[in-house]
Coordinates of C-alpha atoms and ligand atoms in Angstrom, one line a residue:
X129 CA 27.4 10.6 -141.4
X130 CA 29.2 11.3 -138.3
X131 CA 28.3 9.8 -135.3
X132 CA 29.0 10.0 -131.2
X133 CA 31.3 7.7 -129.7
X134 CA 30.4 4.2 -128.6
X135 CA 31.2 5.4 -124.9
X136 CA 28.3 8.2 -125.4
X137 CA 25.9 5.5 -126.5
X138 CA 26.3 3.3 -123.9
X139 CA 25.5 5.9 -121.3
X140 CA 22.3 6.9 -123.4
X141 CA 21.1 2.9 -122.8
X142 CA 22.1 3.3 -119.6
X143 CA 20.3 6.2 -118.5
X144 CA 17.4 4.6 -120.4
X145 CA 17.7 1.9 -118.6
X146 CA 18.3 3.2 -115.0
X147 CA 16.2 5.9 -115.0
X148 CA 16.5 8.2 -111.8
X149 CA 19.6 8.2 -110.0
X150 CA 23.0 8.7 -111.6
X151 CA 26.2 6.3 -110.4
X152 CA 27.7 8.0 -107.1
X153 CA 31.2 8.1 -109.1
X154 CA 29.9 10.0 -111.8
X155 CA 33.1 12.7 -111.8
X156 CA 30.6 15.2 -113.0
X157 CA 29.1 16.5 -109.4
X158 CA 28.1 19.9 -109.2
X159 CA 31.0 22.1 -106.8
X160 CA 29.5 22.4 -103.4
X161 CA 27.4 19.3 -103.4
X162 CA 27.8 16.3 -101.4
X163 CA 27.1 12.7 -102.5
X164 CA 25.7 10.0 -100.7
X165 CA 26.1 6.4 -101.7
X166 CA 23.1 4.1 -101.9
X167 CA 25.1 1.7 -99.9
X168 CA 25.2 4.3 -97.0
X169 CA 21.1 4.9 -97.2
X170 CA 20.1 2.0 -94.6
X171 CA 17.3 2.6 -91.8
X172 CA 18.5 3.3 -88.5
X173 CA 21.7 5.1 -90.4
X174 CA 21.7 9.1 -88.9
X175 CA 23.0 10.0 -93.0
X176 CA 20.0 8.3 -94.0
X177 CA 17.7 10.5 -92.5
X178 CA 19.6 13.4 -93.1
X179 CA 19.5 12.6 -96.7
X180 CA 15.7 12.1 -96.4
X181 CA 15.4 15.7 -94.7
X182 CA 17.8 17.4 -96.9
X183 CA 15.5 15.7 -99.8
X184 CA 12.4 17.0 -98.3
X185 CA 13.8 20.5 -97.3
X186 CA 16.6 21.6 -99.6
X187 CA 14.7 19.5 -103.0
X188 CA 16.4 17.0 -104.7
X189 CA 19.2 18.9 -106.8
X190 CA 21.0 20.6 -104.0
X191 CA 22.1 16.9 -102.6
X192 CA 24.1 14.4 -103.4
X193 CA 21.5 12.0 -104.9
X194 CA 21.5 13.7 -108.4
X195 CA 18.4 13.2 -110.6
X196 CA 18.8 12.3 -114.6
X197 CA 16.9 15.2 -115.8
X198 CA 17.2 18.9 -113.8
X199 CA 14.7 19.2 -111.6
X200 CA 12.5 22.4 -112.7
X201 CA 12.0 25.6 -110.9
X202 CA 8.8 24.9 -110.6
X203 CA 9.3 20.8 -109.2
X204 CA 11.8 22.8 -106.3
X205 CA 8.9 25.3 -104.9
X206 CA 6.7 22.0 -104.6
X207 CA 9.7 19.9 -102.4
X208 CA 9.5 23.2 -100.4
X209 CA 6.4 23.4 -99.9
X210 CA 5.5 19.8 -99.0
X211 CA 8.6 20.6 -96.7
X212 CA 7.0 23.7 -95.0
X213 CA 4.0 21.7 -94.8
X214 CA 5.6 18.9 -92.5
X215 CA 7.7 21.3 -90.3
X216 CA 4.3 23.3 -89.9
X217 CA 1.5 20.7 -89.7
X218 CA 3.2 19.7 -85.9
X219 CA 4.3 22.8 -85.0
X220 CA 0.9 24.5 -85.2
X221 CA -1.3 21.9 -84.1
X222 CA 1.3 22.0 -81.0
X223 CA 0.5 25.8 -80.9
X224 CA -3.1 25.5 -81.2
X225 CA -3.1 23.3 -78.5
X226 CA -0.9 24.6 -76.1
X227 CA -1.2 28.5 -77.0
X228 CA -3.4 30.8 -79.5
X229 CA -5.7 31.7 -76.8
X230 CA -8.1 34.2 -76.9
X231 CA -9.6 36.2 -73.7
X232 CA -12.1 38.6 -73.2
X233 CA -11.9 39.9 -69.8
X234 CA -15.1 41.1 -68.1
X235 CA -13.4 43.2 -64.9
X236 CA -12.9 46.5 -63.8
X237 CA -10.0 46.6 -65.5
X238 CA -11.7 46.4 -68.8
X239 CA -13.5 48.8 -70.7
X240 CA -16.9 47.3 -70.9
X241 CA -19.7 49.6 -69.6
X242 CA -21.3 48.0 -66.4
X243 CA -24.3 48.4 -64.9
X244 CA -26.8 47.6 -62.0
X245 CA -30.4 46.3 -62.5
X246 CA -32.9 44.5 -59.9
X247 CA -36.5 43.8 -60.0
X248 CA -37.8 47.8 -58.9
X249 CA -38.4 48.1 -62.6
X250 CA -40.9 45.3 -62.5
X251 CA -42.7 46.8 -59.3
X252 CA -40.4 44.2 -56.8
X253 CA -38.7 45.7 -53.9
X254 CA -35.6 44.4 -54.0
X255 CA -32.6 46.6 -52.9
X256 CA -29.0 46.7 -54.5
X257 CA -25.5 48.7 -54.6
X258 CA -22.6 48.2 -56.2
X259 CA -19.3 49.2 -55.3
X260 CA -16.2 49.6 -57.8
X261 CA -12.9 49.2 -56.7
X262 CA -9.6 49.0 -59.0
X263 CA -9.5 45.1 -58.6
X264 CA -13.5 44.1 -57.9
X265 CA -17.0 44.9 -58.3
X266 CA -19.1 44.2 -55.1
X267 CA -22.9 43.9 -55.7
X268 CA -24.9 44.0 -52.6
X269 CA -28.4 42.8 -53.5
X270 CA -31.2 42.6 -50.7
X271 CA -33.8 40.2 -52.0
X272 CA -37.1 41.1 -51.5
X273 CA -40.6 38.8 -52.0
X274 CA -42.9 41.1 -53.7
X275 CA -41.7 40.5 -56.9
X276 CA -42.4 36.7 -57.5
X277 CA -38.6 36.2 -59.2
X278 CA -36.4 38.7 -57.3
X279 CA -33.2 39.4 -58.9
X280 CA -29.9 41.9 -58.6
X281 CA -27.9 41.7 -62.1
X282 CA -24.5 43.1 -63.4
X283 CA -24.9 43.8 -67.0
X284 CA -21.7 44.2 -69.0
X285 CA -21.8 45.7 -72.4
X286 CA -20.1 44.1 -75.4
X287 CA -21.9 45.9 -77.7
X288 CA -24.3 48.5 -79.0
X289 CA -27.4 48.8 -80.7
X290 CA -27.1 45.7 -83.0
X291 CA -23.8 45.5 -83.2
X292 CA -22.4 42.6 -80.5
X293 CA -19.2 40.5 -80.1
X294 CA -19.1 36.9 -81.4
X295 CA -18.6 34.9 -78.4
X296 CA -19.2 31.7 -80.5
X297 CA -15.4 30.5 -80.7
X298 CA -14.9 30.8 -76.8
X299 CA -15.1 27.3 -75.3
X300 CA -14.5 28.2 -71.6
X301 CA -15.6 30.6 -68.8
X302 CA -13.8 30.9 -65.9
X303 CA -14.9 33.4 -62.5
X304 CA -12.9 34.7 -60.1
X305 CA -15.3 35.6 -57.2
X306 CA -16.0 35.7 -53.9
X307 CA -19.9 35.9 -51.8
X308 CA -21.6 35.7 -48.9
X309 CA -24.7 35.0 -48.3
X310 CA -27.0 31.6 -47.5
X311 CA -25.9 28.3 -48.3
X312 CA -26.2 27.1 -51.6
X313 CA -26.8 30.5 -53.7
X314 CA -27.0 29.9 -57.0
X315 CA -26.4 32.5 -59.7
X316 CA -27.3 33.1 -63.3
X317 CA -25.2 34.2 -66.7
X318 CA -27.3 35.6 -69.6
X319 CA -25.9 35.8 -72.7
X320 CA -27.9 38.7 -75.0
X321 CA -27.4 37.6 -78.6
X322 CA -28.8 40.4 -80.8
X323 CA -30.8 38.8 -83.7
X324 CA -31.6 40.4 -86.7
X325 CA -35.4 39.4 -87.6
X326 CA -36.0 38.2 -84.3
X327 CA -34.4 41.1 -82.1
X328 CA -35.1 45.3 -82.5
X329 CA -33.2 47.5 -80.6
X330 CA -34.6 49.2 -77.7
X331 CA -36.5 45.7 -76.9
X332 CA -34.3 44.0 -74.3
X333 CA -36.5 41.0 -73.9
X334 CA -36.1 40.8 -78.0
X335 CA -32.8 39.2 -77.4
X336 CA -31.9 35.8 -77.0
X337 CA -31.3 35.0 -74.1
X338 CA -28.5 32.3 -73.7
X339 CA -28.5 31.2 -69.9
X340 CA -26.5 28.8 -67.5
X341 CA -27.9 28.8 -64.0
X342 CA -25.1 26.9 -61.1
X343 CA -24.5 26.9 -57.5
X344 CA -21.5 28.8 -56.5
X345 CA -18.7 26.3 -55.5
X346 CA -16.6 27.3 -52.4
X347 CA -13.5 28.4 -53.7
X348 CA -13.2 31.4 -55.6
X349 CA -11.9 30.5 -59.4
X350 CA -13.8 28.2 -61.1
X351 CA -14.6 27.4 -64.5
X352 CA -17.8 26.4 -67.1
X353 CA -18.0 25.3 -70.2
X354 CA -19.5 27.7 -72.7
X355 CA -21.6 24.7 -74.7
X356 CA -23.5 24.5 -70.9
X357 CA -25.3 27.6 -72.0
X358 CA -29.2 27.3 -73.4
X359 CA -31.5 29.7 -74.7
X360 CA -34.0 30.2 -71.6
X361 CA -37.1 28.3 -71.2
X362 CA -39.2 31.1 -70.5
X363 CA -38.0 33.5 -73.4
X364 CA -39.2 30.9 -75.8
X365 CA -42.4 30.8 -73.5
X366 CA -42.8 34.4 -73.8
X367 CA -41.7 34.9 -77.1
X368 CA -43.0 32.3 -78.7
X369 CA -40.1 31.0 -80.3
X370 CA -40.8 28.2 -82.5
X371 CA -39.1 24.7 -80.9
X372 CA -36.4 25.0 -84.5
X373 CA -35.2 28.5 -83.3
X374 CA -34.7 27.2 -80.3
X375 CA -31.1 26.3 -80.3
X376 CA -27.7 28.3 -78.5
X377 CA -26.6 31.5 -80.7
X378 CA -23.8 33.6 -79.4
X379 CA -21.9 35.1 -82.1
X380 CA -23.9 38.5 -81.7
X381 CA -23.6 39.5 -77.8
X382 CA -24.6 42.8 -76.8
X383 CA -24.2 42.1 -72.7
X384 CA -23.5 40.1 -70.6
X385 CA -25.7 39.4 -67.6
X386 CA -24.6 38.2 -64.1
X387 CA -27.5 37.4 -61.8
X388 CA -28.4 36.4 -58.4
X389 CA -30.4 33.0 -59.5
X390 CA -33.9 31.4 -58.6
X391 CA -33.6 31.6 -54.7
X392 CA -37.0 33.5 -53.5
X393 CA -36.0 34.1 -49.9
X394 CA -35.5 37.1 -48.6
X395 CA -31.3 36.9 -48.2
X396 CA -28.9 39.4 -48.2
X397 CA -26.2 38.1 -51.4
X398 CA -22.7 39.8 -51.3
X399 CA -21.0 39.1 -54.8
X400 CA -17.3 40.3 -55.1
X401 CA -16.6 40.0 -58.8
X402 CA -13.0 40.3 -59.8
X403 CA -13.4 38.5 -63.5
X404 CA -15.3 37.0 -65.8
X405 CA -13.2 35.4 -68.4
X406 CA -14.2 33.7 -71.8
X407 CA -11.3 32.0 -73.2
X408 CA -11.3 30.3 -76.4
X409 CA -8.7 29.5 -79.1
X410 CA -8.2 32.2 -82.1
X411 CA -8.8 29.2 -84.6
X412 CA -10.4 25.8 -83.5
X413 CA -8.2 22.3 -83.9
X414 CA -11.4 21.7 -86.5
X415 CA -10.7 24.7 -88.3
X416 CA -7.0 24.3 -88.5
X417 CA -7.3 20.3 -89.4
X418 CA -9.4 22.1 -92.3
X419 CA -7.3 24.0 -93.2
X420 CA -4.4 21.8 -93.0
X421 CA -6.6 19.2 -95.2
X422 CA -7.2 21.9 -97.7
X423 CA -3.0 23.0 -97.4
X424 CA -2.3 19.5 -97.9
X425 CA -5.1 18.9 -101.0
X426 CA -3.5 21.4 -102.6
X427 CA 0.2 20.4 -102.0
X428 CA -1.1 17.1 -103.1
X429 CA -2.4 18.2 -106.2
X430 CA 0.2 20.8 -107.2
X431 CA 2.5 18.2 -106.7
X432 CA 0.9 15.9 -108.9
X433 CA 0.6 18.1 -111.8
X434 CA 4.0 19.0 -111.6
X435 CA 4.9 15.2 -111.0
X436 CA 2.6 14.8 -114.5
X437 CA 4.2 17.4 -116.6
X438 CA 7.5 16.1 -115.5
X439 CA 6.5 12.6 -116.3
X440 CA 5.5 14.5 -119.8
X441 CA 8.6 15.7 -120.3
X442 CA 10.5 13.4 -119.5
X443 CA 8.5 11.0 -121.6
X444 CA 8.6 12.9 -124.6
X445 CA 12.4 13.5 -124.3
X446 CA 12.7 9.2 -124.1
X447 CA 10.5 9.2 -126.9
X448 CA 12.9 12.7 -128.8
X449 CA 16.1 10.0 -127.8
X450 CA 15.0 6.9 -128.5
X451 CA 13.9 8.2 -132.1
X452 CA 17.8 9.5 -132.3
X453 CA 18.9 5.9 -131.5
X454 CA 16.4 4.3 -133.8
X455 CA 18.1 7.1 -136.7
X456 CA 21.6 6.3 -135.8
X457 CA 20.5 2.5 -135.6
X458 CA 19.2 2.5 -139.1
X459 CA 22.2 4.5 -140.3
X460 CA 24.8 1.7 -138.9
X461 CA 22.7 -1.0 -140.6
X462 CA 22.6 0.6 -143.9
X463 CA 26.3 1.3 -143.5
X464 CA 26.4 -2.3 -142.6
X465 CA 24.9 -3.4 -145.5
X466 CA 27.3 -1.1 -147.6
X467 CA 30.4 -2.3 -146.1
X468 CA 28.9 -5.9 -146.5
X469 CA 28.3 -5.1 -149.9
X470 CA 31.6 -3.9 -150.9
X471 CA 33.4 -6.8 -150.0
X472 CA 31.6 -8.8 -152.2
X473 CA 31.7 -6.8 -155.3
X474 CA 34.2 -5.3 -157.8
X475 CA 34.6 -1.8 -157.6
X476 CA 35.5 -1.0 -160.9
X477 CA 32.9 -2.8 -162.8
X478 CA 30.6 -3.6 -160.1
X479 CA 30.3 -7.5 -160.8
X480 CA 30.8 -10.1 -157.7
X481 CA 34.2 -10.7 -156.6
X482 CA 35.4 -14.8 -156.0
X483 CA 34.2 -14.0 -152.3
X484 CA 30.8 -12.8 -153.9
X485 CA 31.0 -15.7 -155.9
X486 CA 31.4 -18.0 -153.0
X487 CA 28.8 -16.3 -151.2
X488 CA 25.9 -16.6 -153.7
X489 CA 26.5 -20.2 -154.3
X490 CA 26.6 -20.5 -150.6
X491 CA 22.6 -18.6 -150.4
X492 CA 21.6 -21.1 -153.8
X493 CA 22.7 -24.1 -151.8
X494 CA 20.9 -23.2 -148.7
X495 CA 17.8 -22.2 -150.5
X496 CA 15.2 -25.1 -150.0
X497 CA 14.6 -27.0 -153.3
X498 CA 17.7 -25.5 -154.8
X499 CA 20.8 -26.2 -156.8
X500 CA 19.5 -29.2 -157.9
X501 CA 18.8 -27.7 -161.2
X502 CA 20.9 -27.7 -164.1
X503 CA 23.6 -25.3 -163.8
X504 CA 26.6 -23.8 -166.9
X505 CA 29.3 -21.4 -166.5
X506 CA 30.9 -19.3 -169.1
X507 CA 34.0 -18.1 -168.9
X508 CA 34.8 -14.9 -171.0
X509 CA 37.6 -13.0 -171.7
X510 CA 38.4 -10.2 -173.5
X511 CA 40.8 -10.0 -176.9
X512 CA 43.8 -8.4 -177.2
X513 CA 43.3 -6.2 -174.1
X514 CA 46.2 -5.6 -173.4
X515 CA 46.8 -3.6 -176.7
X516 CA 43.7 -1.6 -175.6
X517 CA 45.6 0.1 -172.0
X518 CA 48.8 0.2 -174.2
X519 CA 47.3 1.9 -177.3
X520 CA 45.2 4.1 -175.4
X521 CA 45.6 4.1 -171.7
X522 CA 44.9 2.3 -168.4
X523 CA 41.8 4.4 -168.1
X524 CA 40.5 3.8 -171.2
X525 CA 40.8 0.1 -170.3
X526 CA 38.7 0.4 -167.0
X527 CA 36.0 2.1 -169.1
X528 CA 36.3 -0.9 -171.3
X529 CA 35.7 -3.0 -168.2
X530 CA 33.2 -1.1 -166.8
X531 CA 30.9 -1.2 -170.2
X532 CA 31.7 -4.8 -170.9
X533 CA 30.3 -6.0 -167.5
X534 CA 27.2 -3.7 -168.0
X535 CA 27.0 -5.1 -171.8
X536 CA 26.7 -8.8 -170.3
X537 CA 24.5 -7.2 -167.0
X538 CA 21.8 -6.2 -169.7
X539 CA 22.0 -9.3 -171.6
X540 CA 21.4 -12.1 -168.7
X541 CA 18.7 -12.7 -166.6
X542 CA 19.1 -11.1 -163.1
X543 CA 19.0 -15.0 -161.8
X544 CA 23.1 -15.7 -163.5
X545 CA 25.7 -14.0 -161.7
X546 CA 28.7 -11.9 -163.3
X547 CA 31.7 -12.3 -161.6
X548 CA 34.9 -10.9 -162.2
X549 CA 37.8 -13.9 -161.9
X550 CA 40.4 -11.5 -162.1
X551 CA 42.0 -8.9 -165.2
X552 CA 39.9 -8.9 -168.2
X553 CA 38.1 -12.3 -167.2
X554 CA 34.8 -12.6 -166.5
X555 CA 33.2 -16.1 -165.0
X556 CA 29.0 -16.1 -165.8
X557 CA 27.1 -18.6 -163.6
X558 CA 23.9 -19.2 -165.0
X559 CA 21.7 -21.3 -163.2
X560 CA 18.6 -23.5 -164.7
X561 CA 20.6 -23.4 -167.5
X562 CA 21.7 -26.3 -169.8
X563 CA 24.9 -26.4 -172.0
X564 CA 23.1 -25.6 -174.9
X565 CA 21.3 -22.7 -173.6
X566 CA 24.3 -21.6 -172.0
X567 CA 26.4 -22.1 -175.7
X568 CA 23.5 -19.7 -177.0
X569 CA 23.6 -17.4 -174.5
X570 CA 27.1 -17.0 -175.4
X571 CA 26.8 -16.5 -178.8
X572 CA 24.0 -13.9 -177.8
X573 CA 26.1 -12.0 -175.8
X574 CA 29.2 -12.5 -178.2
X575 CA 27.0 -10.6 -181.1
X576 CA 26.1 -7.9 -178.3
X577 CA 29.6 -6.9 -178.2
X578 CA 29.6 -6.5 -181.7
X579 CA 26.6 -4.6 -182.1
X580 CA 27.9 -2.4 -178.9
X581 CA 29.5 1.5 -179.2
X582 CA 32.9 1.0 -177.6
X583 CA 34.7 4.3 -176.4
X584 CA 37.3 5.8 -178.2
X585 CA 35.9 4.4 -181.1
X586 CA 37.0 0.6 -180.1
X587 CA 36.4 -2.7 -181.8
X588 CA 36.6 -5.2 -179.0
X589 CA 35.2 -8.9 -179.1
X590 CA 35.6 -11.4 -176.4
X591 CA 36.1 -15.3 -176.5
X592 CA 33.8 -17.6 -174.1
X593 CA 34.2 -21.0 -172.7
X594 CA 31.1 -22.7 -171.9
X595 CA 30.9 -25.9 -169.8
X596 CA 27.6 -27.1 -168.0
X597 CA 27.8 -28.9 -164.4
X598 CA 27.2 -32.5 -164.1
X599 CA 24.7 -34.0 -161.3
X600 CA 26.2 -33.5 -158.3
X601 CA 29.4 -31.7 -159.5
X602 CA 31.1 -28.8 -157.9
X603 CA 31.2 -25.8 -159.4
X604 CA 35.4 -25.7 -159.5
X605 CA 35.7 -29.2 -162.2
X606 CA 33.1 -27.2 -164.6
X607 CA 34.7 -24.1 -164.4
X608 CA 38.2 -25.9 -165.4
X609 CA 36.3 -27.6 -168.3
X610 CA 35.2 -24.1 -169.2
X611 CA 38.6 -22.0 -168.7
X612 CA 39.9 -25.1 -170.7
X613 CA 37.0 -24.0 -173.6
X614 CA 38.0 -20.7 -173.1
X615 CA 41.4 -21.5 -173.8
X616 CA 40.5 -23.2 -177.5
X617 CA 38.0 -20.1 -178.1
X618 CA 41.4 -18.2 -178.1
X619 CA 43.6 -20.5 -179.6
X620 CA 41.3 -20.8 -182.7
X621 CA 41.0 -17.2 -183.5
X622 CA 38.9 -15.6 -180.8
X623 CA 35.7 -14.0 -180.9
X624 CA 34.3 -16.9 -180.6
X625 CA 31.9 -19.9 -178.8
X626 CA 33.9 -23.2 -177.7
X627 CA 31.8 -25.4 -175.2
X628 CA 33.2 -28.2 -173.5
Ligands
GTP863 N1 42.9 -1.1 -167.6 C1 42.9 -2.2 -166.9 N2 43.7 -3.2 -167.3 C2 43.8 -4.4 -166.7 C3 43.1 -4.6 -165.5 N3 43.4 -5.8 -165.0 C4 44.2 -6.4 -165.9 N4 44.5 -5.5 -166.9 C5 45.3 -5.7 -168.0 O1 44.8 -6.7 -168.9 C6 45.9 -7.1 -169.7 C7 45.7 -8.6 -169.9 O2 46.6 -9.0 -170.9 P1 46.8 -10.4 -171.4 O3 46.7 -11.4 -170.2 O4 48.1 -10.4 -172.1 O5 45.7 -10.7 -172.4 P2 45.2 -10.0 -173.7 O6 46.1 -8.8 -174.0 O7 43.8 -9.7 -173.5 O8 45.4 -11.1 -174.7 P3 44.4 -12.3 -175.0 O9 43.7 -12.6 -173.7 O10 45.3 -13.4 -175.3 O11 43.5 -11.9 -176.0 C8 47.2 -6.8 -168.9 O12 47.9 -5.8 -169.7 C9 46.7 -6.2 -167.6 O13 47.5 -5.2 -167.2 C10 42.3 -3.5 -165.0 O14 41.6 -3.6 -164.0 N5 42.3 -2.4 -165.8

């Protein structure tokens, strides 16, 4: 199994570990981009908030500071917005404040049909003109007392039949006039709101009518508030309107009525009127802070979904690489354990080496309880081996090897450990085992090797030396005493038992 180099693996822990922003010396920037430092982020720093901005503005991946994973398409339309969103949230507020008025102009330079009324029509004898110039309309209006409530009126029409003009989102009304007359003259405005259910058409008096009554100031512009209007006291009177309907409604104006007001003497009232003028704002700073709100809501939201599947992502490609790692982690270890293995064991016949030897002793020892048993060794060594590699080959001999160890393997318990001392010698250290188990054991595995099918048709037998550890003795004295009962196994014929 091939793995990535150490260097690679270390930069996988370390983006694990510092998630976010990549070193500012990674030599992999993007052409075209420009870095910023952490060091050089401080408040107060001019870069610093021109990082910020460009962050806000341009999204994070067009800048220096580099996220891990690639921002999406998707994650770049939300740093926009949200950027829109702050450049626009001041700027239109400032516009709503300062401009996006609306004015309707009631003058003669408008198109509104105008006309004159008095009280004649309700038997009073009151008498009026009107006079148009380009830049004024001058109503002349003799009161006279026949008629309990004499009146002159300009009507204006803003709309027709049913149909009116919503006057609801005008907050101001402003004159432009000039009058003579007695002291004190007070006038009238009449809103008409056409009503469906309340109002038919071809019933004036139907409408609701929406009045402000004032005394004319001295100069000649001058402005009211539009929320000063009230539905008249005696239409409700008249009409009978419950006390719940009773409330200002002007989104449905049909005319608009300028009056001479209450006075009941018998003056003579001169009214130049250049303008009426409703101003308002197209949308109302309540409106637009709604709709900001909702703009921002859904920012807020969009962005937090986006945040929430990147989060996913990102989570499930931590979990994709740290499932790699944990692969690659177990694949080192069991290599470990290979390697580890290896250099404690033969290759050829797969018995312990001396080092495995030393090792196994070293694990009994540390064991709690252990090694004090008793403990043999038996050393064993092929006969006339040598004739075997030169009769029929080196290879032949391994195979010799190889089936000799796996012979004594099947024969021992899996407690006594076969280790190959070197050549054709074998050393078998069999623990809890006294020397006259350990002289029968031998015997045992002597008539194994009898019994066994040897390749190339082989007879081969092996001598042992067995010699059993004292209390307290190393391993090294016994395995002297047994080498030297190996030695006498040979000398007296081989294929054969000697215990010392
Ligand atoms: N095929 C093979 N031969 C080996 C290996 N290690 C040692 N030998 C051979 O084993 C032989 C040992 O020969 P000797 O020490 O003379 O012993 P012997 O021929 O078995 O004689 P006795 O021990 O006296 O019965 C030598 O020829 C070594 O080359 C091995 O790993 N493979």
């Amino acid at each position: 199994m091939r793995f990535r180099s150490l260097a690679a693996h270390n930069a996988d822990l370390y983006d694990l570990a510092w998630p976010g922003f990549h070193n500012v010396a990674d030599p992999g920037a993007c052409p075209g981009t420009r870095r910023v430092a952490f060091s050089q982020l401080r408040c107060g720093n001019f870069r610093t908030w021109l990082a910020i901005l460009s962050i806000i503005v341009r999204g994070p991946t067009t800048i220096g500071l580099r996220m891990n994973l690639p921002s999406s398409r998707t994650m770049t339309i939300a740093h926009y917005l949200v950027g829109s969103l702050l450049l626009l949230t001041p700027l239109l507020l400032v516009w709503q404040h300062f401009g996006m008025t609306r004015v309707i102009e009631l003058s003669p330079r408008q198109p509104h049909g105008i006309q004159l009324t008095d009280d004649h029509y309700e038997k009073g004898n009151t008498v009026s003109s009107l006079e148009r110039s380009s830049d004024a309309f001058t109503m002349r209006c003799q009161l006279g007392l026949v008629y309990p409530w004499p009146f002159c009126k300009l009507q204006f029409m803003t709309g027709e039949g049913a149909k009116g003009t919503d006057f609801s989102q005008f907050d101001t009304i402003t004159f432009d006039l000039d009058h003579t007359g007695p002291p004190h003259q007070r006038v009238r405005l009449y809103l008409m709101n056409f009503e469906p259910g309340l109002s038919t058409v071809g019933d004036w008096n139907s409408q609701r009518f929406n009045q402000i009554e004032f005394e004319l100031p001295a100069q000649s512009t001058f402005t009211i508030p539009v929320n000063l209007l009230r539905t008249a006291d005696w239409w409700t009177d008249q009409r009978k309107i419950p006390l719940e309907q009773t409330y200002t409604r002007i989104d449905n104006v049909t005319a608009v009525e300028f009056s001479t007001g209450s006075t009941v003497n018998a003056d003579l009232v001169v009214i130049k009127l250049r303008s009426i003028q409703f101003r308002g704002k197209w949308i109302s700073r309540t409106q637009l802070l709604m709709y900001l709100l909702y703009a921002w809501i859904g920012c807020g939201l969009l962005g937090l979904s986006l945040s929430l599947r990147h989060a996913r992502a990102r989570l499930r490609a931590t979990n994709a690489h740290l499932e790699h790692l944990a692969a690659i982690n177990q694949a080192l270890e069991l290599e470990a354990r290979e390697l580890a293995g290896q250099a404690y064991t033969d290759q050829l016949t797969g018995a312990l080496n001396r080092q495995g030897l030393r090792e196994a002793l070293m694990r009994r020892l540390d064991g709690a309880g252990q090694g004090d048993g008793p403990m043999a060794v038996v050393f064993m060594d092929l006969d006339h081996f040598k004739q075997i590699n030169d009769r029929h080959g080196h290879d032949a001999g391994d195979d010799v090897l190889r089936r000799f160890a796996a012979v004594i393997r099947h024969e021992v318990r899996a407690s006594d450990k076969l280790v190959r001392w070197g050549g054709e010698e074998f050393l078998l250290v069999c623990p809890d085992t006294s020397r006259d188990q350990a002289a029968l054991m031998a015997e045992k595995l002597r008539a194994a090797m009898a019994a066994q099918a040897w390749p190339h048709g082989l007879h081969v037998t092996c001598s042992f030396g067995v010699a059993a550890l004292e209390p307290e003795e190393d391993i090294g004295p016994a395995i002297a005493r047994a080498d030297s009962a190996l030695y006498a196994a040979k000398s007296n014929g081989r294929n054969r038992v000697e215990v010392a």
